CSV table of C-alpha atoms in Angstrom, one decimal:
chain,number,residue,atom,x,y,z
L,243,UNK,CA,0.1,-0.1,-0.1
L,244,UNK,CA,1.2,3.3,-0.7
L,245,UNK,CA,3.0,5.3,1.9
L,246,UNK,CA,0.3,8.1,1.5
L,247,UNK,CA,-2.2,5.9,3.6
L,248,UNK,CA,-1.8,6.3,7.1
L,249,UNK,CA,-3.5,3.6,9.4
L,250,UNK,CA,-2.2,4.4,12.8
L,251,UNK,CA,0.3,6.6,14.8
L,252,UNK,CA,3.5,6.1,16.5
L,253,UNK,CA,3.0,3.2,18.9
L,254,UNK,CA,5.8,4.1,20.9
L,255,UNK,CA,3.7,7.2,22.3
L,256,UNK,CA,0.6,6.8,24.6
L,257,UNK,CA,-2.1,8.4,22.6
L,258,UNK,CA,-4.8,7.5,20.1
L,259,UNK,CA,-7.0,9.3,17.8
L,260,UNK,CA,-11.0,9.4,17.8
L,261,UNK,CA,-12.1,10.4,14.1
L,262,UNK,CA,-15.7,10.8,12.8
L,263,UNK,CA,-16.9,10.7,9.4
L,264,UNK,CA,-19.7,12.4,7.2
L,265,UNK,CA,-21.5,15.1,9.7
L,266,UNK,CA,-25.2,14.6,10.4
L,267,UNK,CA,-27.6,16.6,8.0
L,268,UNK,CA,-30.9,16.1,10.1
L,269,UNK,CA,-29.6,16.1,13.6
L,270,UNK,CA,-27.1,18.2,15.4
L,271,UNK,CA,-23.4,17.1,15.7
L,272,UNK,CA,-23.4,18.6,19.5
L,273,UNK,CA,-24.0,15.0,20.9
L,274,UNK,CA,-20.6,13.8,19.5
L,275,UNK,CA,-18.9,16.9,20.7
L,276,UNK,CA,-20.3,16.9,24.3
L,277,UNK,CA,-19.2,13.1,24.4
L,278,UNK,CA,-15.8,14.0,23.8
L,279,UNK,CA,-15.7,17.2,25.6
L,280,UNK,CA,-17.0,15.6,28.9
L,281,UNK,CA,-13.8,13.5,29.1
L,282,UNK,CA,-11.6,16.5,28.0
L,283,UNK,CA,-11.1,15.0,24.7
L,284,UNK,CA,-10.9,16.3,21.3
L,285,UNK,CA,-12.0,14.8,17.8
L,286,UNK,CA,-10.9,15.1,14.3
L,287,UNK,CA,-14.0,15.3,11.9
L,288,UNK,CA,-14.0,14.3,8.2
L,289,UNK,CA,-16.9,16.2,6.9
L,290,UNK,CA,-18.4,16.4,3.3
L,291,UNK,CA,-18.0,19.9,1.4
L,292,UNK,CA,-22.1,19.6,1.4
L,293,UNK,CA,-22.0,19.7,5.3
L,294,UNK,CA,-19.6,22.8,5.3
L,295,UNK,CA,-21.9,24.7,2.9
L,296,UNK,CA,-24.9,24.1,4.9
L,297,UNK,CA,-23.4,24.5,8.3
L,298,UNK,CA,-20.6,27.1,8.0
L,299,UNK,CA,-21.3,28.7,11.5
L,300,UNK,CA,-21.1,25.1,13.3
L,301,UNK,CA,-17.8,24.5,11.6
L,302,UNK,CA,-16.1,27.4,12.9
L,303,UNK,CA,-17.7,26.6,16.5
L,304,UNK,CA,-16.2,23.4,16.2
L,305,UNK,CA,-12.9,24.6,15.8
L,306,UNK,CA,-13.2,27.1,18.5
L,307,UNK,CA,-14.0,24.2,20.7
L,308,UNK,CA,-10.5,22.6,19.9
L,309,UNK,CA,-11.6,19.9,17.3
L,310,UNK,CA,-10.1,19.4,14.1
L,311,UNK,CA,-12.0,19.6,10.7
L,312,UNK,CA,-11.0,18.1,7.5
L,313,UNK,CA,-12.4,17.0,4.4
L,314,UNK,CA,-14.3,13.8,3.0
L,315,UNK,CA,-14.9,14.6,-0.8
L,316,UNK,CA,-17.8,16.8,-1.5
L,317,UNK,CA,-20.6,14.5,-2.4
L,318,UNK,CA,-19.5,11.5,-0.5
L,319,UNK,CA,-19.1,9.7,-3.8
L,320,UNK,CA,-17.5,6.2,-4.4
L,321,UNK,CA,-14.2,7.8,-5.8
L,322,UNK,CA,-12.7,4.6,-7.0
L,323,UNK,CA,-15.5,4.7,-9.9
L,324,UNK,CA,-14.8,8.3,-11.0
L,325,UNK,CA,-12.7,9.9,-13.7
L,326,UNK,CA,-9.6,12.0,-12.7
L,327,UNK,CA,-11.5,15.1,-13.9
L,328,UNK,CA,-14.4,14.3,-11.4
L,329,UNK,CA,-12.0,13.1,-8.8
L,330,UNK,CA,-10.1,16.5,-8.5
L,331,UNK,CA,-13.4,18.3,-9.0
L,332,UNK,CA,-14.9,16.7,-5.7
L,333,UNK,CA,-11.5,17.6,-3.9
L,334,UNK,CA,-11.6,21.2,-5.0
L,335,UNK,CA,-15.2,21.8,-4.4
L,336,UNK,CA,-14.7,20.2,-0.8
L,337,UNK,CA,-11.5,22.5,-0.2
L,338,UNK,CA,-13.6,25.5,-1.5
L,339,UNK,CA,-16.4,24.5,1.0
L,340,UNK,CA,-14.0,24.3,3.7
L,341,UNK,CA,-12.3,27.6,3.1
L,342,UNK,CA,-15.5,29.4,2.8
L,343,UNK,CA,-17.0,27.9,5.9
L,344,UNK,CA,-13.9,28.2,8.4
L,345,UNK,CA,-11.7,31.0,6.7
L,346,UNK,CA,-8.9,28.9,6.9
L,347,UNK,CA,-6.8,26.8,4.4
L,348,UNK,CA,-7.9,23.1,4.2
L,349,UNK,CA,-5.4,20.6,6.0
L,350,UNK,CA,-4.0,18.2,3.3
L,351,UNK,CA,-5.1,15.0,4.8
L,352,UNK,CA,-8.6,13.3,4.0
L,353,UNK,CA,-10.6,10.1,4.1
L,354,UNK,CA,-12.6,8.5,1.4
L,355,UNK,CA,-16.2,7.8,1.4
L,356,UNK,CA,-16.6,4.0,1.9
L,357,UNK,CA,-12.9,3.4,1.8
L,358,UNK,CA,-13.6,3.4,-1.9
L,359,UNK,CA,-10.0,4.1,-3.7
L,360,UNK,CA,-7.6,2.3,-6.0
L,361,UNK,CA,-3.9,2.9,-6.4
L,362,UNK,CA,-4.4,5.2,-9.1
L,363,UNK,CA,-6.4,7.6,-7.0
L,364,UNK,CA,-3.4,7.6,-4.4
L,365,UNK,CA,-1.1,8.7,-7.3
L,366,UNK,CA,-3.6,11.5,-8.2
L,367,UNK,CA,-3.6,12.9,-4.5
L,368,UNK,CA,0.2,12.8,-4.6
L,369,UNK,CA,-0.1,15.8,-7.0
L,370,UNK,CA,-1.8,17.8,-4.4
L,371,UNK,CA,0.4,16.4,-1.6
L,372,UNK,CA,-2.5,14.7,0.2
L,373,UNK,CA,-2.5,12.0,2.9
L,374,UNK,CA,-5.3,9.4,3.4
L,375,UNK,CA,-6.1,8.8,6.8
L,376,UNK,CA,-7.7,5.2,7.4
L,377,UNK,CA,-7.3,3.3,11.0
L,378,UNK,CA,-9.7,0.7,13.0
L,379,UNK,CA,-13.0,0.6,11.6
L,380,UNK,CA,-15.5,0.4,14.4
L,381,UNK,CA,-18.4,-0.6,12.2
L,382,UNK,CA,-20.8,2.0,13.8
L,383,UNK,CA,-22.1,2.8,10.3
L,384,UNK,CA,-24.1,-0.3,10.9
L,385,UNK,CA,-25.7,1.3,13.9
L,386,UNK,CA,-25.0,-1.3,16.7
L,387,UNK,CA,-26.4,-0.4,20.3
L,388,UNK,CA,-23.7,1.7,22.4
L,389,UNK,CA,-22.8,-1.3,24.7
L,390,UNK,CA,-22.1,-3.5,21.7
L,391,UNK,CA,-20.0,-0.5,20.1
L,392,UNK,CA,-17.9,-0.3,23.2
L,393,UNK,CA,-17.3,-4.1,23.5
L,394,UNK,CA,-16.1,-4.0,19.8
L,395,UNK,CA,-13.7,-1.0,20.3
L,396,UNK,CA,-12.3,-1.8,23.5
L,397,UNK,CA,-9.7,-4.4,22.1
L,398,UNK,CA,-8.5,-1.8,19.4
L,399,UNK,CA,-7.8,1.1,21.9
L,400,UNK,CA,-3.8,0.8,21.8
L,401,UNK,CA,-0.8,3.3,21.5
L,402,UNK,CA,-1.1,5.0,18.1
L,403,UNK,CA,-4.4,3.7,17.3
L,404,UNK,CA,-7.1,5.7,14.9
L,405,UNK,CA,-10.6,4.7,15.7
L,406,UNK,CA,-13.0,5.4,12.7
L,407,UNK,CA,-16.4,6.5,14.0
L,408,UNK,CA,-19.4,8.2,12.1
L,409,UNK,CA,-21.1,11.2,13.1
L,410,UNK,CA,-24.5,10.9,11.3
L,411,UNK,CA,-28.0,9.5,11.6
L,412,UNK,CA,-27.4,6.0,11.4
L,413,UNK,CA,-24.9,6.2,14.0
L,414,UNK,CA,-26.9,7.8,16.7
L,415,UNK,CA,-25.7,5.5,19.4
L,416,UNK,CA,-22.0,6.3,18.8
L,417,UNK,CA,-21.9,9.5,21.3
L,418,UNK,CA,-23.1,7.3,24.1
L,419,UNK,CA,-20.4,4.6,23.4
L,420,UNK,CA,-17.9,7.5,23.0
L,421,UNK,CA,-18.6,8.7,26.5
L,422,UNK,CA,-17.8,5.3,28.0
L,423,UNK,CA,-14.9,5.0,25.6
L,424,UNK,CA,-13.2,8.2,26.4
L,425,UNK,CA,-13.3,7.0,30.2
L,426,UNK,CA,-11.8,3.6,29.2
L,427,UNK,CA,-9.1,5.4,27.3
L,428,UNK,CA,-7.9,7.3,30.2
L,429,UNK,CA,-7.9,4.3,32.3
L,430,UNK,CA,-5.4,2.7,29.8
L,431,UNK,CA,-3.2,5.8,30.3
L,432,UNK,CA,-3.7,7.0,26.5
L,433,UNK,CA,-4.3,10.6,25.6
L,434,UNK,CA,-6.9,11.4,22.8
L,435,UNK,CA,-5.2,13.7,20.3
L,436,UNK,CA,-6.2,15.0,16.9
L,437,UNK,CA,-4.9,13.5,13.7
L,438,UNK,CA,-2.3,16.1,13.1
L,439,UNK,CA,-1.2,15.6,16.6
L,440,UNK,CA,-0.7,12.0,16.0
L,441,UNK,CA,1.1,12.4,12.8
L,442,UNK,CA,3.5,14.9,14.3
L,443,UNK,CA,4.4,12.6,16.8
L,444,UNK,CA,5.5,10.2,14.2
L,445,UNK,CA,7.4,12.9,12.4
L,446,UNK,CA,4.9,13.7,9.6
L,447,UNK,CA,3.7,17.1,9.1
L,448,UNK,CA,0.5,17.5,7.3
L,449,UNK,CA,0.3,20.5,4.9
L,450,UNK,CA,-2.5,22.7,4.0
L,451,UNK,CA,-4.0,24.0,0.7
L,452,UNK,CA,-5.9,27.2,0.3
L,453,UNK,CA,-7.8,28.6,-3.1
L,454,UNK,CA,-7.5,32.3,-4.0
L,455,UNK,CA,-9.6,34.1,-6.5
L,456,UNK,CA,-7.9,37.1,-8.0
L,457,UNK,CA,-9.3,39.8,-10.5
L,458,UNK,CA,-7.1,41.8,-12.6
L,459,UNK,CA,-8.1,44.5,-15.2
L,460,UNK,CA,-7.7,43.8,-18.8
L,461,UNK,CA,-9.7,46.1,-20.8
L,462,UNK,CA,-11.7,49.2,-19.7
L,463,UNK,CA,-14.8,47.8,-17.4
L,464,UNK,CA,-13.7,44.1,-17.8
L,465,UNK,CA,-11.8,42.0,-15.7
L,466,UNK,CA,-9.8,38.6,-16.0
L,467,UNK,CA,-10.2,36.1,-13.3
L,468,UNK,CA,-7.4,33.7,-12.3
């Protein structure tokens, strides 16, 4: 597998990362935030461009509360099935939505919806200096009860582990499970950190990208955009 794909952090460091995909459209994300914050933890949220466009104020609030946000494509498509032109359009739209919502450049690490990608997609990502963050799939996308989810995740709590949850309507039991898992994580002596902190501890510094629209005059009363 390409070295662009990160599946865990430094196993010599007593930390782990709780990550969340999607972003709920019909229910508030606050339950997930509160579940983390009650235990003094922060999460990394991989959100679609559609979500950023719909909830820009919430995106800014989440960052202000200490959570990390990055992209999950724009339309949540199976990226292994699209052309190169569509692939980059999805990334560009997601980046623009992130930047418009937060006022910040977007971190250059992302997660593919459905873990749908092929080796060629990774080569395309290399052109934009992106990393792909994977990890331990908690399978909360199947909507298990919170107790079952805790039992499933407990053995995966380890040094350097990246846990993949969801923040959407199907995973509505996940916040309750996260409350318990945060407690168990503390009991194991693990710190819960953002993905960028996890990468930094492994000597990897993720970059940022931003889009700028500039207008320069060409003829009188007309403009050329770049």
